[in-house]
Coordinates of C-alpha atoms and ligand atoms in Angstrom, one line a residue:
X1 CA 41.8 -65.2 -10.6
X2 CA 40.4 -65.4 -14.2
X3 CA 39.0 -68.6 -15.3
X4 CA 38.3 -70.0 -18.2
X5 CA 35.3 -72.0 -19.0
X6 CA 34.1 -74.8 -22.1
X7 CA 31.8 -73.9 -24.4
X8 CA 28.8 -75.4 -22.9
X9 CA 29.7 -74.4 -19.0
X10 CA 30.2 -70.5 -21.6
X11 CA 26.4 -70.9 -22.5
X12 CA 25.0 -71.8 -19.5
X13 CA 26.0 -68.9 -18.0
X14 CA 25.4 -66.6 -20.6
X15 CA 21.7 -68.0 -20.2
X16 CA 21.9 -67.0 -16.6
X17 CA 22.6 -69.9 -15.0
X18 CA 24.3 -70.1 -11.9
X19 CA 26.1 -72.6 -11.2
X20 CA 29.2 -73.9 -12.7
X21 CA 30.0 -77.0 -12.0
X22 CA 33.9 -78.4 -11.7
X23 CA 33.9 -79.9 -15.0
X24 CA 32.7 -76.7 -16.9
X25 CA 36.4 -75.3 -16.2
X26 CA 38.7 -76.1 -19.1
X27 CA 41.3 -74.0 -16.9
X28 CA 42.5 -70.7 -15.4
X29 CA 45.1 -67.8 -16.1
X30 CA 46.7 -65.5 -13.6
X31 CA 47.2 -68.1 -10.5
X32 CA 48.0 -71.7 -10.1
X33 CA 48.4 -73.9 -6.8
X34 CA 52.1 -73.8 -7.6
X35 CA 53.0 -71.1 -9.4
X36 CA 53.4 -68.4 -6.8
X37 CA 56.1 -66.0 -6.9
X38 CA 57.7 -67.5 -10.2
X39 CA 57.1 -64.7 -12.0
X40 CA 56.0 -64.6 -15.5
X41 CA 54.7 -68.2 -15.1
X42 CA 52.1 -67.6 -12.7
X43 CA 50.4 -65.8 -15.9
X44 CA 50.3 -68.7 -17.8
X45 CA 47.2 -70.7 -18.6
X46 CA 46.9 -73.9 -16.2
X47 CA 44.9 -77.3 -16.9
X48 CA 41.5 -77.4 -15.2
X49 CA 43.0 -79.7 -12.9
X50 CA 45.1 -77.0 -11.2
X51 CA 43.0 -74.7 -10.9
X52 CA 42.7 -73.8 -7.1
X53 CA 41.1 -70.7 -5.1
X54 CA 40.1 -70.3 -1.5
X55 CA 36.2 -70.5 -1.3
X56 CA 34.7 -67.4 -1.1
X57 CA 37.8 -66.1 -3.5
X58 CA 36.0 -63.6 -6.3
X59 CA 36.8 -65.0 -9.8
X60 CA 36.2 -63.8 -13.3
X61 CA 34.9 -65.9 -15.8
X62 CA 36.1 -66.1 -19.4
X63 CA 35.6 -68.5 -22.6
X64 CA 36.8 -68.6 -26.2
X65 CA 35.8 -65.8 -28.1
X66 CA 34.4 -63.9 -24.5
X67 CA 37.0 -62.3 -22.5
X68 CA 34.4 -61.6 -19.6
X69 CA 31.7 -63.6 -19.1
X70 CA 30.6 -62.3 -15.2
X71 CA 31.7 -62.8 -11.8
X72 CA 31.2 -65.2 -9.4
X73 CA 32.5 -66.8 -6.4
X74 CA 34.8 -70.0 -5.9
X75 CA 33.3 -73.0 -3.7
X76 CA 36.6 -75.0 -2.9
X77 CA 34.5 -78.0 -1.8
X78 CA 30.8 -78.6 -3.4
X79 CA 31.0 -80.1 -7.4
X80 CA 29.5 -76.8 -8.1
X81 CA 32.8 -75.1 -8.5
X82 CA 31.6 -71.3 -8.9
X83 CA 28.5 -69.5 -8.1
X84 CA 27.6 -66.8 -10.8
X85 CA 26.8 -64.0 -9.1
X86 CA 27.0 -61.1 -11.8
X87 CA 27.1 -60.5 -15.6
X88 CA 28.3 -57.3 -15.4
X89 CA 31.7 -55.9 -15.2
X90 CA 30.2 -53.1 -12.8
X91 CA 30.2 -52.4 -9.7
X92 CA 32.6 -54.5 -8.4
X93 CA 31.7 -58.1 -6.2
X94 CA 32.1 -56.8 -2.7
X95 CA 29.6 -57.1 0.4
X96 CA 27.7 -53.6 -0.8
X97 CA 26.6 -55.2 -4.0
X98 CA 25.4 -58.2 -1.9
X99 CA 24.0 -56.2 0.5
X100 CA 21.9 -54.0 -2.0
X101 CA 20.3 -57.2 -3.1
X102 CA 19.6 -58.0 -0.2
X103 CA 17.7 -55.3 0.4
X104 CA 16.0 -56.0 -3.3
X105 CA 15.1 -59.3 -1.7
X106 CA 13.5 -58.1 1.7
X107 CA 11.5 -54.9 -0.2
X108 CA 10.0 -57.5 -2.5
X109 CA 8.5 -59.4 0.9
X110 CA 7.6 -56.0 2.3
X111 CA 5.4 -55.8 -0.6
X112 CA 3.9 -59.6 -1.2
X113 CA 3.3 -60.0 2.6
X114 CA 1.7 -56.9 3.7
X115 CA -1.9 -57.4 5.2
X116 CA -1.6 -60.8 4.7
X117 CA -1.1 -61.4 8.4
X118 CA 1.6 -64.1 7.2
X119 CA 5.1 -63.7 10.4
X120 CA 7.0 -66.4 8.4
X121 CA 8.6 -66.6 4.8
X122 CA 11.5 -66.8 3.1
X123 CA 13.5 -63.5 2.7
X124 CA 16.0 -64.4 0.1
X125 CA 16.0 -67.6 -1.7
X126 CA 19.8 -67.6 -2.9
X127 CA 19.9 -68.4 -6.9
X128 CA 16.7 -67.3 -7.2
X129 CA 16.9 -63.6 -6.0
X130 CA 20.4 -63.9 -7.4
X131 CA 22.3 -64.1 -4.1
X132 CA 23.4 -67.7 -4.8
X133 CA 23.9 -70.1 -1.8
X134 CA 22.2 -67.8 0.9
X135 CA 19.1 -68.8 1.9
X136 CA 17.3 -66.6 4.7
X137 CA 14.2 -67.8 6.4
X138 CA 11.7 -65.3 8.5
X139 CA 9.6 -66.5 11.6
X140 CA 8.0 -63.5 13.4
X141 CA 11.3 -62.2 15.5
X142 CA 13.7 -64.5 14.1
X143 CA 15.9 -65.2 11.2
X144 CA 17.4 -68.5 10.5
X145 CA 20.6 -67.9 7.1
X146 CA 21.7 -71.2 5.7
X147 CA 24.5 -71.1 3.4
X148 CA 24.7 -74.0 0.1
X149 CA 28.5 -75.1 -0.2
X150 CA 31.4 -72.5 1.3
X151 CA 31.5 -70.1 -0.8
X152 CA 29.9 -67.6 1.6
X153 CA 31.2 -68.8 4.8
X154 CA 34.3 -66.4 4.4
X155 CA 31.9 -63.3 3.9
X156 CA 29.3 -63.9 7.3
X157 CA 31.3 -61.6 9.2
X158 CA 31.1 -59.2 7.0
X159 CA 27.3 -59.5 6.0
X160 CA 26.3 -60.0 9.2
X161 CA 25.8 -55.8 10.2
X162 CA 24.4 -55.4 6.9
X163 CA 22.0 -58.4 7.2
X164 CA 20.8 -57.1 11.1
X165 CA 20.2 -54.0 10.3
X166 CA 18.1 -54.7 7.1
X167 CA 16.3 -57.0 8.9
X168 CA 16.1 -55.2 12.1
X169 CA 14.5 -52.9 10.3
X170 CA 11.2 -55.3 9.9
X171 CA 11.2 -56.4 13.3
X172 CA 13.7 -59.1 13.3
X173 CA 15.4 -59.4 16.8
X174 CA 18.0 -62.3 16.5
X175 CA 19.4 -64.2 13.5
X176 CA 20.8 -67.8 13.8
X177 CA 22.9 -69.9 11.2
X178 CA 21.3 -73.2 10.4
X179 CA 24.0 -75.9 10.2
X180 CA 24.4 -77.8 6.5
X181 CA 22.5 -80.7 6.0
X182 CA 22.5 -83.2 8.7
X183 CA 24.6 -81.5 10.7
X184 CA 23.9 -80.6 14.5
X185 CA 25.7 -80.3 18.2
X186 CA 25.2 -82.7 20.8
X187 CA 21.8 -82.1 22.3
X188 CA 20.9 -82.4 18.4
X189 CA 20.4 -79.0 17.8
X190 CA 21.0 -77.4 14.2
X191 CA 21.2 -73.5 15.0
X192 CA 23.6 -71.1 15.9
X193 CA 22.8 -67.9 17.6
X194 CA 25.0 -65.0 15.6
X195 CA 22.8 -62.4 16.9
X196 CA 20.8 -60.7 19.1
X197 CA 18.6 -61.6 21.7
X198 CA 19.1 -65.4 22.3
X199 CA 16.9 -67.8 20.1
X200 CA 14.0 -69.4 21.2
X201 CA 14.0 -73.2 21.0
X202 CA 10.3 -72.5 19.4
X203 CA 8.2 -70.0 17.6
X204 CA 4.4 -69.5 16.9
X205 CA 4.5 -67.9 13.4
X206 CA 0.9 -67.1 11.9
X207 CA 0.4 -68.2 8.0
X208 CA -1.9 -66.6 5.6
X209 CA -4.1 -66.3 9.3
X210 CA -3.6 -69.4 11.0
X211 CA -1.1 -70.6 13.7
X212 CA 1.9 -72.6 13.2
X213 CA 4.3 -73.7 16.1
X214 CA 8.3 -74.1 14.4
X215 CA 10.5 -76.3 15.9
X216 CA 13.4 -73.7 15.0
X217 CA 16.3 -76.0 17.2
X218 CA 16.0 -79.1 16.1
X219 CA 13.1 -78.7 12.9
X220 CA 13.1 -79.9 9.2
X221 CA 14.5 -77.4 6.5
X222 CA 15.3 -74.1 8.4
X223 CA 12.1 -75.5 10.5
X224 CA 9.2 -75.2 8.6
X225 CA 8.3 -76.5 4.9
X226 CA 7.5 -72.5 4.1
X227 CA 7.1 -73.2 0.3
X228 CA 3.9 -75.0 0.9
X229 CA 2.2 -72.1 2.3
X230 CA -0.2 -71.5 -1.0
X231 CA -0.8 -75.0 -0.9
X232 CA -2.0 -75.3 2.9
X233 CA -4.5 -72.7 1.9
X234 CA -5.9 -74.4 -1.3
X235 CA -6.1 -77.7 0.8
X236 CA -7.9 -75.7 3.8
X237 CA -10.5 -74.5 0.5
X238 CA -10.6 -78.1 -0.5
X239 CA -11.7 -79.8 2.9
X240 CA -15.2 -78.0 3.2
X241 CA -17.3 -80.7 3.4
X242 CA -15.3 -83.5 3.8
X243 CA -15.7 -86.1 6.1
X244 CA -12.3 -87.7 6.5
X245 CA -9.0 -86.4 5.4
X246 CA -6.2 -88.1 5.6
X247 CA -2.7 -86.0 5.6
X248 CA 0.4 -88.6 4.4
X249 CA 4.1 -87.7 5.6
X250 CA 1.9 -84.7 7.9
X251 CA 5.2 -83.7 9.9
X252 CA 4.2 -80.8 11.7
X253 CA 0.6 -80.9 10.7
X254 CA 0.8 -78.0 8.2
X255 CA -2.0 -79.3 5.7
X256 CA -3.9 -81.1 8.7
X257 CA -4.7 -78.2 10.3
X258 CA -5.6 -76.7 7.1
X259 CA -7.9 -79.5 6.4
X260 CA -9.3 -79.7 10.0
X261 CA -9.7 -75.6 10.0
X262 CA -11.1 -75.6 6.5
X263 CA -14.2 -78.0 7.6
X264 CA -13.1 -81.7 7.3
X265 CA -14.4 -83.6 9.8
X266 CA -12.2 -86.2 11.1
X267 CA -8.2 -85.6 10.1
X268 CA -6.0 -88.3 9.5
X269 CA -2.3 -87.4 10.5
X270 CA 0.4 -90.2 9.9
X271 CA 4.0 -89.7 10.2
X272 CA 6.9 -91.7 11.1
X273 CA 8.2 -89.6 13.6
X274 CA 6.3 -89.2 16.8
X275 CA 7.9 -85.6 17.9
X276 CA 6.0 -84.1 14.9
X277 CA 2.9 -85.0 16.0
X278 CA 3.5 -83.5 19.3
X279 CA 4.3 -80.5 17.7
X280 CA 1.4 -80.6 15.1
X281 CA -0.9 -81.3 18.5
X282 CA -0.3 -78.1 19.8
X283 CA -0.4 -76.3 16.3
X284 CA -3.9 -77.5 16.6
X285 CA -4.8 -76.5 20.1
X286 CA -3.5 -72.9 19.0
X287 CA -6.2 -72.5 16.5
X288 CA -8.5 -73.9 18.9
X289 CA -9.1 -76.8 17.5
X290 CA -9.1 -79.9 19.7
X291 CA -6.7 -82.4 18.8
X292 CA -8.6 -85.4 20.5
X293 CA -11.1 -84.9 17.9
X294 CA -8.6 -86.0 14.9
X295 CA -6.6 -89.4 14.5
X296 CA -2.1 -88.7 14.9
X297 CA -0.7 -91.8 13.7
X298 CA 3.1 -92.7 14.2
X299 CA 3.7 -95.3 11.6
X300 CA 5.5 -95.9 8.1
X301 CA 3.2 -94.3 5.4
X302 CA 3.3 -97.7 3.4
X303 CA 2.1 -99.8 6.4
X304 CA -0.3 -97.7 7.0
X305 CA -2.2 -97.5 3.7
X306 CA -2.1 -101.3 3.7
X307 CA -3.8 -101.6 6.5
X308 CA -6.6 -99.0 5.8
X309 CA -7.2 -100.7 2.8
X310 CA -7.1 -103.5 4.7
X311 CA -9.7 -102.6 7.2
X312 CA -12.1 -100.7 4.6
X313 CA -11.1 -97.4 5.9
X314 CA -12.2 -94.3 3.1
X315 CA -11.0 -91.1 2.9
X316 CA -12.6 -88.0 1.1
X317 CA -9.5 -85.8 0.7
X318 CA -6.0 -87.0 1.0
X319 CA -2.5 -85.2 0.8
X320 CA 0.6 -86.8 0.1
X321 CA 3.9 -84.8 0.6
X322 CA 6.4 -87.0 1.1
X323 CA 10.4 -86.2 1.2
X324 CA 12.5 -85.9 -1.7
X325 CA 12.5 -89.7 -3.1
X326 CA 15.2 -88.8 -6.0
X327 CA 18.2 -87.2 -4.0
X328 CA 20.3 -87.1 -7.7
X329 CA 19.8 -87.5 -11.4
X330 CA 20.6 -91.1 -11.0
X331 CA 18.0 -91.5 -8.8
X332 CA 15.7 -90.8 -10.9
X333 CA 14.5 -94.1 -12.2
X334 CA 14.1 -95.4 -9.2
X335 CA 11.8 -92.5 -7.5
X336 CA 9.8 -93.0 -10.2
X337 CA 8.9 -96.3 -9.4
X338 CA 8.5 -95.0 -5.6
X339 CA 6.2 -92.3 -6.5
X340 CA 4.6 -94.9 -8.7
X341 CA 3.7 -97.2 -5.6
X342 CA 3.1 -94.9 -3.3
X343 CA 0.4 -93.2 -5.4
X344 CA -1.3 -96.2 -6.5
X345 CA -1.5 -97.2 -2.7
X346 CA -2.9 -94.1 -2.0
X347 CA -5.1 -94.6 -5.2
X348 CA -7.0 -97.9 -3.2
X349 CA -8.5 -95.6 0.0
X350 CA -9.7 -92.9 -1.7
X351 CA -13.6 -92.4 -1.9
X352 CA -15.2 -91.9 -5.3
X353 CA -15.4 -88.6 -5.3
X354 CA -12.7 -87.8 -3.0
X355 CA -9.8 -85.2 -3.6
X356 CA -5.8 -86.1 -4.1
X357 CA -3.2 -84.1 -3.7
X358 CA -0.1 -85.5 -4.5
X359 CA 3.1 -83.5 -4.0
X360 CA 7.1 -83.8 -4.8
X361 CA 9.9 -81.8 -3.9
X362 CA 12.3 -83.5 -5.8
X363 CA 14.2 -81.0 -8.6
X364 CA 15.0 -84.3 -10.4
X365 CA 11.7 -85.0 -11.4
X366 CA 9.7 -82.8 -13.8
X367 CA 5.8 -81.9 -13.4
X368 CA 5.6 -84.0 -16.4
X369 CA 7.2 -87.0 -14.5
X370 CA 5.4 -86.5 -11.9
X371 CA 2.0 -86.2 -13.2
X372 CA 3.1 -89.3 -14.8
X373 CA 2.9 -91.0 -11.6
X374 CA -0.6 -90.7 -11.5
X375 CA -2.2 -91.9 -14.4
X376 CA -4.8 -94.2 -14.7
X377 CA -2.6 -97.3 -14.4
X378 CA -0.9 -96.3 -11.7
X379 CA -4.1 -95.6 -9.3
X380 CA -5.8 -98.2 -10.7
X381 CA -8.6 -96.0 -11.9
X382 CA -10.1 -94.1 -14.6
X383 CA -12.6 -91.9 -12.8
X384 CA -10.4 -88.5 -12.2
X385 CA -8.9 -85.8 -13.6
X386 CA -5.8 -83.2 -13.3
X387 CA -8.2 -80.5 -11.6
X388 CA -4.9 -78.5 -11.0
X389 CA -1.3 -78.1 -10.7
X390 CA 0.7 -75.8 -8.4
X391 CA 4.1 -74.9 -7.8
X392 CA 6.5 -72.8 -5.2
X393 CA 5.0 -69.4 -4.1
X394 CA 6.5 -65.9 -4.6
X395 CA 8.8 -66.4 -2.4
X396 CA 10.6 -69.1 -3.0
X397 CA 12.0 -67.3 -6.7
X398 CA 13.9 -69.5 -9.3
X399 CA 15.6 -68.2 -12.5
X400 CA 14.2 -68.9 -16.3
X401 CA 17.8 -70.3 -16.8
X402 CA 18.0 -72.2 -13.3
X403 CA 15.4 -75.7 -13.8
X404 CA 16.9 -77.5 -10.6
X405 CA 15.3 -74.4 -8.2
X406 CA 11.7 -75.0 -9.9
X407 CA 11.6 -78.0 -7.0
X408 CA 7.7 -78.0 -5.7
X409 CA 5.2 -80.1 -7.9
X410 CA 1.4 -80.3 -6.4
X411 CA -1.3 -81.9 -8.1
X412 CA -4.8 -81.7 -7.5
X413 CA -7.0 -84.5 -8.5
X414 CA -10.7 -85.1 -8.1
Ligands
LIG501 N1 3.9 -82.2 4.5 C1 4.9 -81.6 5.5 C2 6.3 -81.9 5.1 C3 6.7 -83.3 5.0 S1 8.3 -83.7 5.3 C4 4.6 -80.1 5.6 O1 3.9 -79.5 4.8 O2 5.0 -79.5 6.6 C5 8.4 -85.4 5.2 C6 8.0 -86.1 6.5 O3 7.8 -87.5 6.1 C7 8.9 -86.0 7.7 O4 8.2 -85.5 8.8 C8 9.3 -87.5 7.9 O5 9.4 -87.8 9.3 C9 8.2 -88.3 7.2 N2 8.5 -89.6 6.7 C10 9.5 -89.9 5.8 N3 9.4 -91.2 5.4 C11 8.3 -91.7 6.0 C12 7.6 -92.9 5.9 N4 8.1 -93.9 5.1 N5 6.5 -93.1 6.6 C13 6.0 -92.1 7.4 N6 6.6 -90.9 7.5 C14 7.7 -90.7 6.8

């Protein structure tokens, strides 16, 4: 099917974006939901509105003035109503060609992650290594794909004996298919096993050296919060010396065993979720650190802060990674003001002196924004400064064209 795009859905793709969205088609010429089999009519143009394709379908795009535009794949379902997958006219959109970049992908993490005794990272990062939708996520023997929208449901089968033997190839035993957000069976489980050796309900993956146990059944994300790796390992830097560090929306205990490893003395953990710190606990005992010797707090983050300001209590370095707060464009105003108020509770336990680093995973919200956040008014001081500001690491790749995958904000303030 050929479709025809408007002039600004045209542009954005010409950029390199990928994603156009449903009301980017201004209609489409050589199918129609109800033209079939009448002939010389199924060639003629149809409204936007009747445009229909199975998802996974292979469509050309066209515009005005721009007879090809690329390639992409239909999503039947998601807003996003095709993924661009190629400008060129060859070769043609089949599994090989996804394959082959696939195996651009993986090459590129042979290379970044050699010596760096790092067993879990992500292997393709859809958009960004210009396989839209897939995601593939490596801990030590096992592979976890999620797929974005439909669009690549259709081709699994076909992928999959590509997919094992590329990643066979680095030591990957069995692969598993995350469910879409929220979804999960009845014992609350998210993965399927689609091959291999069954999946383990757990991994201990190392990162950049140190131990990490991934809750790979029922986890966060594909289980772990990967694209924070670089910044684990600046806050480990950042906690020599420190006496008490204080880790906000900790999860799994990523940064706090970074902090505790790193030299902080006492380390903070609070988290709504109880099963996380269970988790985190035994993270801790695998880098033989002893767990008794730091604070795991099962609370709401808000509570908590009141009542550690309440009591007096100080910390020296403090991390703050909480989920996304602006789900949608929309959102936006209101994240903002939740950003706003979470930072300037943070703002009122923090030691002179002490270190903040404030993070947000929202693609909604620009560093800009967020730095926003944190000025003077908001924490209620003027004694610090914008020591730094981080992003996503190597291998979680966005696009120059593609904003929305340039998620990951982290600021350091001292
Ligand atoms: N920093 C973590 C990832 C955080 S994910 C890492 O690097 O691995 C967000 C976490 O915040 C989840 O574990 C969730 O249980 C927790 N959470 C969400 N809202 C919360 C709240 N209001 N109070 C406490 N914890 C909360």
């Amino acid at each position: 099917m050929r479709v025809h795009l408007t002039a600004t859905a045209a542009a954005a793709v010409r950029r390199g974006h990928p994603w156009v969205y449903r009301d980017g088609i201004a209609g489409a010429a050589g199918r129609a939901a109800s033209a079939g089999g009448r002939g010389a009519r199924a060639h003629r143009a149809v409204a936007a509105a009747a445009v229909v394709a199975a998802s996974g379908e292979v469509v050309e795009l066209a515009a005005e003035g721009a007879p090809f535009l690329g390639r992409g794949l239909w999503d039947a379902d998601s807003p996003i109503a095709v993924r661009v997958f190629q400008r060129t006219q060859a070769p043609a959109l089949d599994e090989r060609a996804l394959a082959e970049r696939l195996e651009r992908a993986f090459a590129l993490r042979d290379g970044w992650f050699a010596g760096r005794d790092t067993t879990a990272y992500r292997m393709c990062n859809g958009e960004g290594d210009r396989v839209p939708s897939l995601v593939i996520d490596r801990y030590d023997r096992v592979a976890v794909v999620r797929l974005d929208g439909g669009l690549l449901a259709p081709w699994v089968e076909r992928l999959l004996p590509h997919l094992a033997r590329a990643l066979g190839a680095r030591g990957v035993r069995s692969i598993g298919l995350r469910a879409p957000a929220g979804g999960a069976d009845a014992e609350g489980k998210k993965l399927t096993h689609v091959h291999g050796p069954p999946l383990p309900e757990r991994v201990v993956v190392r990162e950049l050296g140190v131990a990490m146990e991934v809750d790979l059944a029922r986890g966060q994300k594909t289980g772990a919060f990967l694209d924070q790796r670089d910044n684990r390992a600046r806050v480990r830097a950042l906690a020599a010396g420190r006496r008490r560090a204080l880790n906000l929306f900790s999860y799994a205990g990523g940064f706090s065993v970074a902090a505790a490893l790193g030299g902080a003395g006492r380390v903070t953990s609070v988290d709504s979720a109880s099963a996380a710190h269970a988790t985190a606990q035994r993270t801790f005992r695998e880098n033989g650190v002893d767990p008794s010797a730091h604070e795991f707090v099962t609370a709401d983050v808000f509570d908590f802060l009141e009542k550690a300001r309440a009591r007096g209590d100080r910390y020296d370095l403090i991390v703050s990674d909480p989920p996304s707060f602006a789900p949608s464009e929309r959102a936006k105003p209101r994240a903002l003001g939740a950003y706003r108020r979470l930072h300037t509770a943070v703002a009122r336990v923090l030691d002179p002196g002490g270190v903040l680093c404030a993070a947000s995973c929202s693609s909604h919200i620009s560093m800009e924004d967020f730095v926003g956040t944190l000025d003077d008014a908001t924490l209620e001081r003027d004694d610090l400064r914008v020591r730094a500001l981080h992003g996503q690491p190597e291998d979680h790749p966005t696009l120059p064209a593609w904003w929305e995958g340039r998620y990951l904000k982290f600021v350091v303030l001292e």
